[in-house]
PDB file of C-alpha atoms in Angstrom:
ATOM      1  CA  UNK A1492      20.457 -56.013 -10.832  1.00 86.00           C
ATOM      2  CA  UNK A1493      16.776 -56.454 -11.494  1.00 87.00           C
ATOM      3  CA  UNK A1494      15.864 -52.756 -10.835  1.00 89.00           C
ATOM      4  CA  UNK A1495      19.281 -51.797 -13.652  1.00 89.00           C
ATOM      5  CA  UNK A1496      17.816 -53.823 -16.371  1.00 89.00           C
ATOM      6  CA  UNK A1497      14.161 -52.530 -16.430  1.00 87.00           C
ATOM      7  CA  UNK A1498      16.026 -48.876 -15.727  1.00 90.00           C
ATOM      8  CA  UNK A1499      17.990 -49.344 -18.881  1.00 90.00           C
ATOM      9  CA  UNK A1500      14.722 -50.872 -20.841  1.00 89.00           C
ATOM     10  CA  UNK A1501      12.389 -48.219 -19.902  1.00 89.00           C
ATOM     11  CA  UNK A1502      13.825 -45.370 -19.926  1.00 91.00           C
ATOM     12  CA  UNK A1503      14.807 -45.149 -23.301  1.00 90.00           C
ATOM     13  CA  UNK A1504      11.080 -45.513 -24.077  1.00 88.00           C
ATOM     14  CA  UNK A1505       9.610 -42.662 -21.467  1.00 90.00           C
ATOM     15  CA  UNK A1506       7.946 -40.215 -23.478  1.00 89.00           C
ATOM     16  CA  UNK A1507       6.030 -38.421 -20.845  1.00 92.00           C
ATOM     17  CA  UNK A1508       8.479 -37.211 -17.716  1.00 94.00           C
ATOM     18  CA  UNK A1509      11.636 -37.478 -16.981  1.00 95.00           C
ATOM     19  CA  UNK A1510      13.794 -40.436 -15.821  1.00 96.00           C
ATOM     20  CA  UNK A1511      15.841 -39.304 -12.614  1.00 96.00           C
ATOM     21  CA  UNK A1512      17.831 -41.099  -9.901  1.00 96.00           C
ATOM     22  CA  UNK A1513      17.287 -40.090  -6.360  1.00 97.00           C
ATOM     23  CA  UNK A1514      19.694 -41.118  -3.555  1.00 96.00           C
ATOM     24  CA  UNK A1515      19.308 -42.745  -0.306  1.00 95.00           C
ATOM     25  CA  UNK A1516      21.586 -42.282   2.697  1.00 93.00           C
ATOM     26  CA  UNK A1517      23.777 -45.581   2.076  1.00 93.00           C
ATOM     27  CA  UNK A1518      24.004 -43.864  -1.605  1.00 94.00           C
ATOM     28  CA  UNK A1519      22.292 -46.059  -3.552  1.00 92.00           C
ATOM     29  CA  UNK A1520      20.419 -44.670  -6.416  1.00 94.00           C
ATOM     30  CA  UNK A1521      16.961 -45.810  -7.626  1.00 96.00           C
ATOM     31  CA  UNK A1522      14.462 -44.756 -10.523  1.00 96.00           C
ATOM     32  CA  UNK A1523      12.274 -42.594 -10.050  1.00 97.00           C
ATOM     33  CA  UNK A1524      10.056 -40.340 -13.110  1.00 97.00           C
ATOM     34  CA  UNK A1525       9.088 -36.558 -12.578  1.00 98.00           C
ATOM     35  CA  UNK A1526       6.052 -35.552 -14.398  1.00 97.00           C
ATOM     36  CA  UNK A1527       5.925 -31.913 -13.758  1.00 96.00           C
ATOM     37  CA  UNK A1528       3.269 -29.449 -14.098  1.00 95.00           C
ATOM     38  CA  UNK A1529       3.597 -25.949 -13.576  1.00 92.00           C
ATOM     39  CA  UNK A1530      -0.007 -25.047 -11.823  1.00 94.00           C
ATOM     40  CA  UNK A1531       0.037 -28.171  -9.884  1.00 96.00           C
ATOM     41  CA  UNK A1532      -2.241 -28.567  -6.520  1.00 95.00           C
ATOM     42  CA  UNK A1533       0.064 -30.867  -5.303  1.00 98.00           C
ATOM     43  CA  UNK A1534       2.594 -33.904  -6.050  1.00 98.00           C
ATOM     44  CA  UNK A1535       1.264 -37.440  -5.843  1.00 98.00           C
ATOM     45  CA  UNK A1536       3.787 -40.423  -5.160  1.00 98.00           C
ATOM     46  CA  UNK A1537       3.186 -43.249  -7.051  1.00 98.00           C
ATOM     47  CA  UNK A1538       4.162 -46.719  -5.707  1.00 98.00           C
ATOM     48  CA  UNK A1539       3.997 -49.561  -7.911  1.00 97.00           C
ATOM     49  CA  UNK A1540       2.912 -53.068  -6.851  1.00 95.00           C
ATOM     50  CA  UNK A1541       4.611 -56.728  -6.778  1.00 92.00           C
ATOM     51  CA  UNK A1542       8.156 -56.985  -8.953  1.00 84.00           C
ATOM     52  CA  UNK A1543       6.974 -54.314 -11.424  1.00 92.00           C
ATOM     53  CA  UNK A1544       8.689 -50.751 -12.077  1.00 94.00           C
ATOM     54  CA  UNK A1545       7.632 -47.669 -12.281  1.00 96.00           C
ATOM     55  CA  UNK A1546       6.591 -47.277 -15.663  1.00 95.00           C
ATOM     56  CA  UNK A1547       4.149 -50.183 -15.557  1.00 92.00           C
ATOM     57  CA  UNK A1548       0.437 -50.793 -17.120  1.00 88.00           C
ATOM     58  CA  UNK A1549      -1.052 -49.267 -13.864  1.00 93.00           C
ATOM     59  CA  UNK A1550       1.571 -47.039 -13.153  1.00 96.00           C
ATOM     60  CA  UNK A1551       1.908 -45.098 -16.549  1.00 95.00           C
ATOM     61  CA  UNK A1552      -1.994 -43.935 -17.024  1.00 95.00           C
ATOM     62  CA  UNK A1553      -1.522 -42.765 -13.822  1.00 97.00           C
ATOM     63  CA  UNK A1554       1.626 -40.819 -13.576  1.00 97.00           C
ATOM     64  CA  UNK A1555       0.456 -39.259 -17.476  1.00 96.00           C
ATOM     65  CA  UNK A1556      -3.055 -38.708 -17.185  1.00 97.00           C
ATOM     66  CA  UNK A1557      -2.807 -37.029 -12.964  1.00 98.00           C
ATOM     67  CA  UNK A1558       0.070 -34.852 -14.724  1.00 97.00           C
ATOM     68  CA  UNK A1559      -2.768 -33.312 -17.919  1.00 96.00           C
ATOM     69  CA  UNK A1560      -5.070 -32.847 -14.562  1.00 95.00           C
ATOM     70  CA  UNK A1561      -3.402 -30.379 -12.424  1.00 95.00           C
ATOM     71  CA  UNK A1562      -0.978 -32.403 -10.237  1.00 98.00           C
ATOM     72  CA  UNK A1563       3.067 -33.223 -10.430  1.00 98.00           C
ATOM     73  CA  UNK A1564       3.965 -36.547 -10.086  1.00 98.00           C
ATOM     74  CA  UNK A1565       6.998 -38.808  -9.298  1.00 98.00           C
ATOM     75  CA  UNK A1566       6.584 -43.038 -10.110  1.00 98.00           C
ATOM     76  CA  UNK A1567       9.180 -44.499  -7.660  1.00 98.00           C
ATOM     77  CA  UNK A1568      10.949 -47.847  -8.009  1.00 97.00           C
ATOM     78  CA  UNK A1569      10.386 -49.787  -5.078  1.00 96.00           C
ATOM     79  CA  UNK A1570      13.000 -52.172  -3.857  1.00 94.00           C
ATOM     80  CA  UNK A1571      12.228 -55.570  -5.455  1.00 90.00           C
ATOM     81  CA  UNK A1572      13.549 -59.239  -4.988  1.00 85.00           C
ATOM     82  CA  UNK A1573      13.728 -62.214  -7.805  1.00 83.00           C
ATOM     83  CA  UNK A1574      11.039 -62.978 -10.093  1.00 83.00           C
ATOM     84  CA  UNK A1575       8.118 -65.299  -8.791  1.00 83.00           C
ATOM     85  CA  UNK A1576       9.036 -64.889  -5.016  1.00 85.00           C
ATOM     86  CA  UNK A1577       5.907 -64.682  -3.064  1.00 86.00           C
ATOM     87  CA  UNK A1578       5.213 -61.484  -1.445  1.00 88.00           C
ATOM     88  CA  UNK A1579       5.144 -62.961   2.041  1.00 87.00           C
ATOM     89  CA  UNK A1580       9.128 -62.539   2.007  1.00 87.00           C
ATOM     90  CA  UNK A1581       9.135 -59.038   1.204  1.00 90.00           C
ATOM     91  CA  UNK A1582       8.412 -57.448   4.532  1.00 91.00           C
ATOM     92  CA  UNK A1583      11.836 -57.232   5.274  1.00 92.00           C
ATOM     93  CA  UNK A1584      12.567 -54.709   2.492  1.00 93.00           C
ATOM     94  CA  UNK A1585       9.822 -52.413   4.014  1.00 96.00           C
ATOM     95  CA  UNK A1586      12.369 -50.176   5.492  1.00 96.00           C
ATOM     96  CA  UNK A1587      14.068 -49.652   2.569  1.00 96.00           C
ATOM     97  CA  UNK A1588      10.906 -48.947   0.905  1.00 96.00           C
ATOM     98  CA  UNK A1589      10.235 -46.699   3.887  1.00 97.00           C
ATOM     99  CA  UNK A1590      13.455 -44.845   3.243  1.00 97.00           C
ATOM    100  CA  UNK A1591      12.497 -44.317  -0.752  1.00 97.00           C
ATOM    101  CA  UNK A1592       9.449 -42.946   0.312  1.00 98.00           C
ATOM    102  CA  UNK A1593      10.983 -40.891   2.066  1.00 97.00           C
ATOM    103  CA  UNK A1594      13.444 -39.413  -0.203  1.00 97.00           C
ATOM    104  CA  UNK A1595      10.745 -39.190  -2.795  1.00 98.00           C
ATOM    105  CA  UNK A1596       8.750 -36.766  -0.329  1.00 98.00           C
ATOM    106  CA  UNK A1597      12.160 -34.666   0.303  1.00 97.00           C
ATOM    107  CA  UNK A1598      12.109 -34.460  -3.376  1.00 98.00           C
ATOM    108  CA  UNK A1599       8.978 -33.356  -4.129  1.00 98.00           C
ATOM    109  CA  UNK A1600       9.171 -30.859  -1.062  1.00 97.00           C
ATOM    110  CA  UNK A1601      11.861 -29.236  -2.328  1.00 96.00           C
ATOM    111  CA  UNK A1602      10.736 -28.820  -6.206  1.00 96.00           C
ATOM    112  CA  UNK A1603       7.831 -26.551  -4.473  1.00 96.00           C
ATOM    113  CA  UNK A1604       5.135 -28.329  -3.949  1.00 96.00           C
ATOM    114  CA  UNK A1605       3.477 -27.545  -0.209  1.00 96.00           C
ATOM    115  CA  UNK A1606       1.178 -30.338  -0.611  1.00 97.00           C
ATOM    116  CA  UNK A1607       1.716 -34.262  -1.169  1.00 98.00           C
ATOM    117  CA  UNK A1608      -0.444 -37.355  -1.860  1.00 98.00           C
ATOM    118  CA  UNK A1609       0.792 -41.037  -2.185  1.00 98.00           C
ATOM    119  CA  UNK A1610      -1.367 -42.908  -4.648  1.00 98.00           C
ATOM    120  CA  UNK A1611       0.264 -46.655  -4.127  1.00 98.00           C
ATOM    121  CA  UNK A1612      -1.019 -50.031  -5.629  1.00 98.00           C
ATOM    122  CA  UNK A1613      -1.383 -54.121  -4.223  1.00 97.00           C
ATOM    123  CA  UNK A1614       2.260 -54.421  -2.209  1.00 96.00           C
ATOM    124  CA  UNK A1615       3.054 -50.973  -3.186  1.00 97.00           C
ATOM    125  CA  UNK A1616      -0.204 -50.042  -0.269  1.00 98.00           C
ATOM    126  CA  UNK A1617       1.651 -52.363   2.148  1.00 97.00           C
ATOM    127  CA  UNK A1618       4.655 -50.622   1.871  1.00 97.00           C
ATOM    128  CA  UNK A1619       3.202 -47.636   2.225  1.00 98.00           C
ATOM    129  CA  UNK A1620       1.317 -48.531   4.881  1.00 98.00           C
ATOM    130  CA  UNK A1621       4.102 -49.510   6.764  1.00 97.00           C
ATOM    131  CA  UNK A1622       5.981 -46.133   6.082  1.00 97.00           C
ATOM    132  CA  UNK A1623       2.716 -44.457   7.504  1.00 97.00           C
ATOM    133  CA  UNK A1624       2.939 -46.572  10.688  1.00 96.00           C
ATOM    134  CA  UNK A1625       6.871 -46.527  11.240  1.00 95.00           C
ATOM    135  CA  UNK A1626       7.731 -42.580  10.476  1.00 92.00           C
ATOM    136  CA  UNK A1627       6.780 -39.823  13.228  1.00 85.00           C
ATOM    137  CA  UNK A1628       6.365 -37.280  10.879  1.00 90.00           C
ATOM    138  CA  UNK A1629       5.821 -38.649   7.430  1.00 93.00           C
ATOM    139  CA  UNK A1630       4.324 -35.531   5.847  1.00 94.00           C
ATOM    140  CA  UNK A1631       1.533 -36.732   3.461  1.00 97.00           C
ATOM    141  CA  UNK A1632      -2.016 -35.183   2.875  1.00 97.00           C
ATOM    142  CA  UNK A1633      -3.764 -37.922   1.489  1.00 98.00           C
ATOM    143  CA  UNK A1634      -3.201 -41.321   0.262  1.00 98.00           C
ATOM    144  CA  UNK A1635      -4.866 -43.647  -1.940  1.00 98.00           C
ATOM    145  CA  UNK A1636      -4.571 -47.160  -1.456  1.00 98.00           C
ATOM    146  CA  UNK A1637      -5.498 -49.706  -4.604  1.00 98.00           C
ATOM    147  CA  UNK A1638      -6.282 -52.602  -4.111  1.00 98.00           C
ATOM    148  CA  UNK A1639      -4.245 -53.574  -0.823  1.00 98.00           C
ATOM    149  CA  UNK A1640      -4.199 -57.227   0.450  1.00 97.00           C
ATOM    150  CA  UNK A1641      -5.942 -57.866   3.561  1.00 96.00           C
ATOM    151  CA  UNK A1642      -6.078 -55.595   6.367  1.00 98.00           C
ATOM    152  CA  UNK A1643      -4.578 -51.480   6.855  1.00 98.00           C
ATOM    153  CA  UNK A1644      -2.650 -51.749   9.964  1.00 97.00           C
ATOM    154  CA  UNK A1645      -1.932 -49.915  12.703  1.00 97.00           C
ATOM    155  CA  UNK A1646      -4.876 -47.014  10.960  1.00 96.00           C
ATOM    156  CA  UNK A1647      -4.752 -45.461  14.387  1.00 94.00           C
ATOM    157  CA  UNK A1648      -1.245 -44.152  13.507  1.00 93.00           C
ATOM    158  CA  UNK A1649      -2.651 -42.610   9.974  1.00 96.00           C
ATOM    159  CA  UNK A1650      -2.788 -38.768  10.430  1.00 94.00           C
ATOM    160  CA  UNK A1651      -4.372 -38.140   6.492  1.00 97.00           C
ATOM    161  CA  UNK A1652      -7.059 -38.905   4.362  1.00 98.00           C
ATOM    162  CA  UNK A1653      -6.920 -42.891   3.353  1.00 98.00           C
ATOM    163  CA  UNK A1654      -9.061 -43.676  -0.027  1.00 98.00           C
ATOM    164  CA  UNK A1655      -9.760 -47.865  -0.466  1.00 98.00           C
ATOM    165  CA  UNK A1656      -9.884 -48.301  -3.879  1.00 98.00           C
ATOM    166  CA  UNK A1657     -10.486 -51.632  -5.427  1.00 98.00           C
ATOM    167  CA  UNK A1658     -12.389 -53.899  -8.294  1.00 98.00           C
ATOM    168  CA  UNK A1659     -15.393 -55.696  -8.056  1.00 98.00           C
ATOM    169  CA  UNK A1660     -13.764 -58.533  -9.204  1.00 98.00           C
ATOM    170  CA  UNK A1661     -10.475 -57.535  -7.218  1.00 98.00           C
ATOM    171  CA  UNK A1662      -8.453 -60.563  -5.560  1.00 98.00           C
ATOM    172  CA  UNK A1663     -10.003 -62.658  -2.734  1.00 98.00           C
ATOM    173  CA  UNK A1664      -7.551 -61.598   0.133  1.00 97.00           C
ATOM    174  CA  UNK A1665      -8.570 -57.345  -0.996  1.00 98.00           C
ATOM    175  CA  UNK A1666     -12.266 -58.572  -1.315  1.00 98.00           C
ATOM    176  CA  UNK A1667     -12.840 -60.815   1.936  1.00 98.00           C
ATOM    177  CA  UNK A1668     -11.378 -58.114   3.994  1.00 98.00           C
ATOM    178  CA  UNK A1669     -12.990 -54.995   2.291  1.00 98.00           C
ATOM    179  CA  UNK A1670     -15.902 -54.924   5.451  1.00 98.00           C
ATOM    180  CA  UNK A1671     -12.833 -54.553   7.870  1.00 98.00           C
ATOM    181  CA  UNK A1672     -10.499 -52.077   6.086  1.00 98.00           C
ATOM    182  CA  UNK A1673     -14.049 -50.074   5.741  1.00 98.00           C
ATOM    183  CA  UNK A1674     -14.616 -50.156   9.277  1.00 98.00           C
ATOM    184  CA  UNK A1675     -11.014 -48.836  10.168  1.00 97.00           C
ATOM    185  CA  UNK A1676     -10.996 -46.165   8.417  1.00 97.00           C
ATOM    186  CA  UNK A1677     -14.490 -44.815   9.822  1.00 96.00           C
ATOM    187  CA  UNK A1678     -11.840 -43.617  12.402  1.00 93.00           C
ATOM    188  CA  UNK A1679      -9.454 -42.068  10.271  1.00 97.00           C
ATOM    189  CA  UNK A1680     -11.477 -38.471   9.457  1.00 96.00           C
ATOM    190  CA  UNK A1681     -11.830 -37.689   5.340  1.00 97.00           C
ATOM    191  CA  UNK A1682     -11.418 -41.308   4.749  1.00 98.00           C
ATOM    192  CA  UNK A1683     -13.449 -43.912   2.084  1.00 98.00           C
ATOM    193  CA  UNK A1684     -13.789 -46.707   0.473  1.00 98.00           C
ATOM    194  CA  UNK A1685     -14.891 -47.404  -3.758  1.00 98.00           C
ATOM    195  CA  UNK A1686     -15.416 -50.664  -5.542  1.00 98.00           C
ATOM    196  CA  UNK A1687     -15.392 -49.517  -8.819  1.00 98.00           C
ATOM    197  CA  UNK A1688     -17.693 -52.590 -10.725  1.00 98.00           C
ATOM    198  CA  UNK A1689     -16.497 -55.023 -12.783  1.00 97.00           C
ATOM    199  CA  UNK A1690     -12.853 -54.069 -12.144  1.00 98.00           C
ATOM    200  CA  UNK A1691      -9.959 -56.727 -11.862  1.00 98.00           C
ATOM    201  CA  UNK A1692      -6.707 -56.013  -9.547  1.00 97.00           C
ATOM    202  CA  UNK A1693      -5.251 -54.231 -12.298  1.00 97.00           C
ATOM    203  CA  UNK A1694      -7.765 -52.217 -13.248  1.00 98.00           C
ATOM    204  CA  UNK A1695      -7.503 -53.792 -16.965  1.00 96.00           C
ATOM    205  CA  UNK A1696      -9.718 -51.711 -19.550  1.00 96.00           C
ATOM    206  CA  UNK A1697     -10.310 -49.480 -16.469  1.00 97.00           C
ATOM    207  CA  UNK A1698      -7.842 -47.364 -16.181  1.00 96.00           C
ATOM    208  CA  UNK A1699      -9.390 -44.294 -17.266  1.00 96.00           C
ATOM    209  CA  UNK A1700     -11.984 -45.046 -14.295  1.00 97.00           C
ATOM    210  CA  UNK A1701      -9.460 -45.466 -12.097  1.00 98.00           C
ATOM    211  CA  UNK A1702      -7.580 -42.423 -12.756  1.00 98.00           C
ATOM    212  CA  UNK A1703     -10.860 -40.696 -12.535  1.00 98.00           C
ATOM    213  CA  UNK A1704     -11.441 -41.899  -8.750  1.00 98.00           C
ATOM    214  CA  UNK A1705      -8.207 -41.545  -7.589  1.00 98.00           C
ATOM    215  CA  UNK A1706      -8.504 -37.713  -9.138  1.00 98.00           C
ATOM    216  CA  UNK A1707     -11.811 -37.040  -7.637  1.00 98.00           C
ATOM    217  CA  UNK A1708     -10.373 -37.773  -3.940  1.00 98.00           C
ATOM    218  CA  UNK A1709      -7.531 -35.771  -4.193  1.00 98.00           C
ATOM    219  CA  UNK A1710      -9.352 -33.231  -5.438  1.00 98.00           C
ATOM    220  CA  UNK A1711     -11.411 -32.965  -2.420  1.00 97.00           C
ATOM    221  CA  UNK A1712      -8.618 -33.262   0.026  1.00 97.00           C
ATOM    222  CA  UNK A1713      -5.952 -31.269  -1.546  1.00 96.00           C
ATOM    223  CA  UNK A1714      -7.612 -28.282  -3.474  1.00 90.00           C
TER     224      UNK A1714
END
């Protein structure tokens, strides 16, 4: 019910892309917005963060400006659950999120586009993380990863590029755990890590920056 209402109060308002529903197994529907571009290197997945929607303040730079700058993309909802419930009790909708991913790369795949990125944000990462960890063949070139809480696991099981992207004045549990996530992904080859200074977890008044970085890295693993 949550994910109908901010379907029916966003889309109206989508003036860059196009509002879509893609399908999952069971049948379900969920949102999902195509930017196309008709050179693009490659599409880019974007996965939105705690109880937002696809069309959010982070989301929306990125899905617009990524679009003007040679790549395709598709902002997925992820599954969500009530308003203010703490993100520890979302793990067990990581399958399903697993499952949208997945549809949204079978998407993508068949609009033409040989190459795919996921570019995911806060519990958006986790999720994707976990889809990286759980699927044997999850077909992704890169993936960018802002501002995840805590710890990537499982990195062993990563077979792509991994960009750590995150503020200066990020959250405590991305910042206290930033020397560890580093260290990880020495072992994942064509990996980094950015703090971009005197960005928050949102990337407020920043999001031309972070567009910029997230740009840059795909660049150099997708061109």
């Amino acid at each position: 019910a949550r994910e109908k209402r901010w379907a029916d109060e966003i889309t109206p308002a989508i003036l860059v892309g196009d509002p879509l529903h893609l399908e999952l197994k069971s049948g379900r529907k969920f949102l999902a917005i195509y930017t196309p571009n008709a050179n693009a290197v490659a599409g880019v997945i974007l996965v939105h963060g705690l109880g937002t929607h696809p069309d959010c303040k982070l989301m929306n730079p990125l899905r617009s400006l990524l679009a003007e700058q040679g790549y395709a993309t598709l902002s997925v909802q992820m599954p969500v659950l009530a308003a203010g419930v703490s993100s520890d009790l979302y793990p067990p909708l990581f399958p399903e999120a697993a499952e949208r991913l997945q549809t949204a790369i079978a998407f993508l795949r068949g609009q033409g586009h040989g190459k795919v990125a996921i570019v995911s944000h806060s519990q958006g990462s986790r999720m994707t993380n976990f889809f990286l960890n759980t699927i044997a063949r999850p077909q992704v070139d890169a993936w960018v990863a802002v501002g995840i809480p805590g710890l990537f696991t499982a990195p062993e099981s990563f077979k792509a590029p991994v960009l750590d992207l995150f503020g200066e004045r990020d959250t405590p549990v991305v910042l206290d755990n930033a020397a560890k996530r580093s260290d990880a992904l020495r072992r994942v080859r064509g990996s980094a890590q950015i703090e971009v200074g005197g960005a928050d977890h949102f990337f407020s008044d920043q999001e031309t920056e972070l567009v910029t970085q997230v740009r840059q890295f795909l660049d150099q693993k997708l061109r």
